[in-house]
Amino acid sequence: MLSRPKPGESEADLLHFQNQFLAARASPAVKIVKKADKRKGKEGSTDAETPPLQDSKDVVMLDGFPDTLPALTPAPPKKSKIKSASVHFEDEDPEERLESHDRHITAVFSKIIERDTSAVAVTIPVPRGDPFPRAFHRSEIKSEVQLGSGRKSIFAQKMAAKRAAEKTAAAPSAAECVQVRSAAPDALDPVGSTGEAPLPSSKGDKDGDFLTSQRPCLITGEGLGSQKSEEEAQAIHRENLEKLQSMSEEEILQEQARLLAQLDPSLVAFLKSQRGNNEGQKKELKMEPNRQEESVESLPVAQHGVRSSLSMRESGLEEPVRKEENMKVEIMDDDLPVKPRKEWIHMDNVEFEKLEWMKDLPSLRQKKTKKGMQARFSLKGELIPADADLPTHLGLHHHGEEAERAGYSLQELFHLSRSQVTQQRTLALQVLGRIVQRARAGEFASSLKGSVLRLLLDAGFLFLLRFSLDDAVENVMAASVGALQALLVSFDDEKYLDWTFSWYQGMAAFPFVPNNEEEEEEEEEELNGTEKSQDKKLKDDNKPDPDVARYDVVKGLLKTRIQHRLRYILEVVRPVPAVVLDILHILTHIARHSSEACSQLLDCPRLIETIVREFLPTQWDPKVTEPGFLLTSLHGVACASAMKFIRVLASGGRNATARLLNTFEMKSRLSRFIAEDPLDVPLPREEAMRLSTEAFRLWAVAAGYGQACDLYSDLYPVLVRILQSLPELLGGKSPVVELAVQRAAAVVTVLTHVTQTAGYTAELQARLSSNNSEDSEPIPPPPVVWSQVSGLQPFLETSLKKIFQHISQTETWQTLQPLTTTCVIFLGVYYSAYSQQPSVNPVDCLEELEHLTSEMLQPLLSQPAIDSMWDLLRPCSALCNPLSCSPAPESVGSIASLSCTGGKPPLSLVGSKSPFPFLTALLFLINNITHIHKGLTSKAGTCPDYTQHASLHHCVAMALLSRLLPGSEHLAHEVLLDLAFNPEFLPEGKAGGPEAADFSDILHLGTSAKLAQPGSAAAFLPKVTRGALLRESYQNLPSIRSCYLSHFVHLQPTLMRSQASYQGRNYLVQSMLLPEVRGPILPSDWPFFPLISLYNKVTNAETRGAILNSLPLDFINTVTWNLQWVLLLETWRSKILQSIPTAAKLARLMCVFLTGSDLFLEAPIHRYTAALLSVYCQPKVLDSLNLDAPLPGLASFHDLYISLLEQFEGVSFGDPLFGVFVLLPLQKRFSVHLRLSVFGEHTNTLRALGVPLQQFPVPLERYTSPPEDNLNLLRLYFRTLVTGALRHTWCPVLYVVAVAHVNSFIFSQESTTQEIDAARKSMLRKTWLLVDENLKKHLLYYKLLNAESPLGFDLYEQLPPMRLKYLQIVTQKEITEDASALGS
């Protein structure tokens, strides 16, 4: 039992007792019971029911109301997970919208706030004789109506009497009068308003009518609350009339203007409308402006600040207000198309304002303005011109804003898409989809400002479609699918991708990943590819869906699990065929996005199973081929779009293809659709042809991975039958000849990849038989051998010869070009694999190649049509003709596209007249033949003596290097290995190039710059001519090549994948999707790459705390070889480096001084750096130097220059070459912050910048002209000169610069600000008082620059009279004698 507290126990004891009590869980001895509240009528209510007060403030509590709003429906309230991403407009606040629809009582009384009455006019009560206000009695209502059957409340009786009074009385109600008097409105009309009489120039009849009227128009006196209110109103009226009669016309006009400037325009418009209503109801009352002025003359003055709003309203909104007024006045019974009748329910009191919508629309106003108008679209998505006057029966006028204009704006369509009416939502989505489709076609490019797609996406159109997909109504779902297909899919892109499928390397395609994402950080350079992808995926998972969709629409849709919703629609909803096709097109576009997207589609439960089961069945009802049959459902019928989706999905990777073939039983589907001739398939002929073509393309993709080759043996008779029918295509009589050619090209593409796979069977078999135990996973040989494919070559070679006979027939040749291209590629692959087979006699192989060359290639190359194809390369090239590949007018960065909308011109890369596919295949065949048989090089005819054009070939190869995209690493490696550093392609090294460089330097051809190279601080280095350096560099080309190849070793993994694709090693190909395009493989400044790589390596080591006291030998050799290669290119291939800004080149050369401590002092590095400096100091190059523009690969040149200054202070040893690099950015036309850094924070560098004037390669005029205008820098110049921090013996270049600028400043007499004038006068006085006579003489008597002078400038013997006079004025002394003595 617990003990009770005793006297003397502390608070700790009480807490101890409390803990004991709680631990024992005993019931308390006392129970608090609250007595019943008589006001509530409840008993047993406890304090827990009353919410405690949080503080001592006065709070109004609502005891009878719950804290939370009750549910309006019996269902539980829904919680939206996508509230933040919902579609809304700028001028719409969701909270205000919710509050406006909230009708619960707590929404009104839950928060009581006192109204601010500081700005409300105070009305003095009318004095009365009674001590208290008189009590109101209902019997005093004069116009009380008689009660009918039943009883009415007092309020109902009063309202009925009020309505009756409004019908009969001409004056407005008392409530209106009270409002008018309290707000002090103005009833005057603006002068000259339409439909209103202005103030009369003379007292005419209307004035007489108004001034003789016996009653006021607005004020009745009811609001005065007195028995004699009407009499008082009449007295006021008579007083106003007398005053008006005593005023002249000018006084009335002045008073009217004063009141209009003071009163609220909305009140003016209200009073005018009241007058209009009164005129319509009672004709005898004529309300003139004078009467309005009279009635408000004694009212208080309006609030300040109304003048500006009124003038704005008059200038900008005057006409709409008048038009609205006129419309209100003119609305009468006769204007309505349907006349209201009193016997209709609730039509006893006709409110004409609410019937305005029944009137005819106002006439279309012709706006002659340069400002753009809101775009409006028809139901077909067409843009309606602003001046188009369309009839109303088209249904284009159901909107409130700009009611006279036909069509709907995007905002109105967005608003309609959220309607509760299903038909309205469906219509809005359909119209938006048509608008998107027309926008992508470029129909609005010349008519609208900005991008329609970008505007829609920014407004949330993507998620509007995604939410609409979740709608339960099938029509809304169908409209959403159609709009999403219009947004994502470009049928022209798909057409050209199918067209290029059979080209050389045509199956490899770039992923549709936007390349404008901002997640490119420098830290990722240290990560490998796997870490990059994992880190990027983790970032995308943490981002909200709208942020991801902002940069990548497809990735944002995948985050919303759109594939699951599309699967549900296909499997459960089973929509009409058009919707099914749209869904398949959307899925195809998603599959083209990336390998990750393909994986997500494959992992979606039942998606692939549903598509294969429903749209690729092995058998279906043959009624679909009947002429009059209407296909109402695509489920259970084979579809070419479904096969294409599977094919694109297979391109995502070899694992995806294996899953499709085995898990989803696509191998059996391939056999079924390939074995049967398209004419026998129970489908329309064109659809059957497309289905067969897509089946062959899917097989070609699988064979590209070395898979599904076992089908070759089973389907060999089918393939042979197709090959035998190839010559039949030459007739061109088939109505679907283009589809037949595409199918034949797909068949030959399959045979090409099967032949490639069979070519490596013997090699893989040999590896498997001699496999060592350390080899982890041996690659099994494919189930097809060379002997099975060796018989295909005669079929295709025979068909090819027949096709070549029609090469002069342009139309036939363009039709058969896809088939011709694939046949030539097949021959190239066949002979390449044929020469590597161990069972083939090499002599027989060479004889066959000679026979092929003499019988087919040489006659072909002699054809005039081939010559015309070579001529078409330039106009069809995307590099030479950039307009042929310009982006689409409505291209959006978040949606990847090939910009093929609307088709490509015939003379373009993929145009109908493009020679690229055939010539690429032909060169591929010739390249393989000449690699096998070297003796056929001269017979091929396409390769003339390259020594005659070696320089041209080298320029093309170098230009190609900086333009090759990811996936072509094999080509880049071949160019670097065989062409770029090949001495035979640099004939200048043998043909007098070094001597010509020396001769040019001697004669100073094309330049007036001094080419003297700065010396070295390490030791006396003998001068070496540029020709000797070029000769040495030419001899070191093999070492230079090895250096660059070793620094590109980071590309080795991608190089292996690229080589597997180009060499036909199908068993190593991982995906048909190329890497994402982030730019070319090699950057434009790749010649500086070894130097930049070493700089990053040293910088990272120093960041980690390591100190490199001595540089290894390979560092010196690497930098030397890099500088030698750059010198060769700058001298003999200067056009190659023209794309690199001169400032970027100098920034890269600065890495020589920032890498290590004394690397620049090494003799070879010093020589080559000085030689390159002389190249970059030529006048034309200096003119192009711009250090203020952003440089590629450099965050800030200012930061780099600060690092260079710090390095110079630490390790320069006064090296002149290093000093020149420090002085170069200090030219006058560059940023003043660079000069402030030297003269402000790094003045120690001035002692070591001892570059002689004779060795400085830049003219000093670039530093002294124009005169310096920065006062802070001028003061720093003067301070360093006066303090001795800057001396001619230490830093002659900057000494001359500082003296020139200070002299120009102190003798400048231009009008300027007071601060600058005082500063230059003070500086002149200080100069005159200098103790150092030499410095004083230089500052006062400086004349002009002179490179031949030891000082670098000339001096005046005597000051010019103007300067002398100015000096006397400033110093206030007679200094003539002293000045002459100083001059002598």
PDB file of C-alpha atoms in Angstrom, residues 112-117:
ATOM      1  CA  ILE A 112     -13.317  35.702 -36.631  1.00  0.00           C
ATOM      2  CA  ILE A 113     -11.211  38.723 -37.593  1.00  0.00           C
ATOM      3  CA  GLU A 114     -12.195  42.302 -37.011  1.00  0.00           C
ATOM      4  CA  ARG A 115     -12.720  44.216 -40.204  1.00  0.00           C
ATOM      5  CA  ASP A 116     -10.383  47.131 -40.899  1.00  0.00           C
ATOM      6  CA  THR A 117     -12.513  50.286 -40.846  1.00  0.00           C
TER       7      THR A 117
END
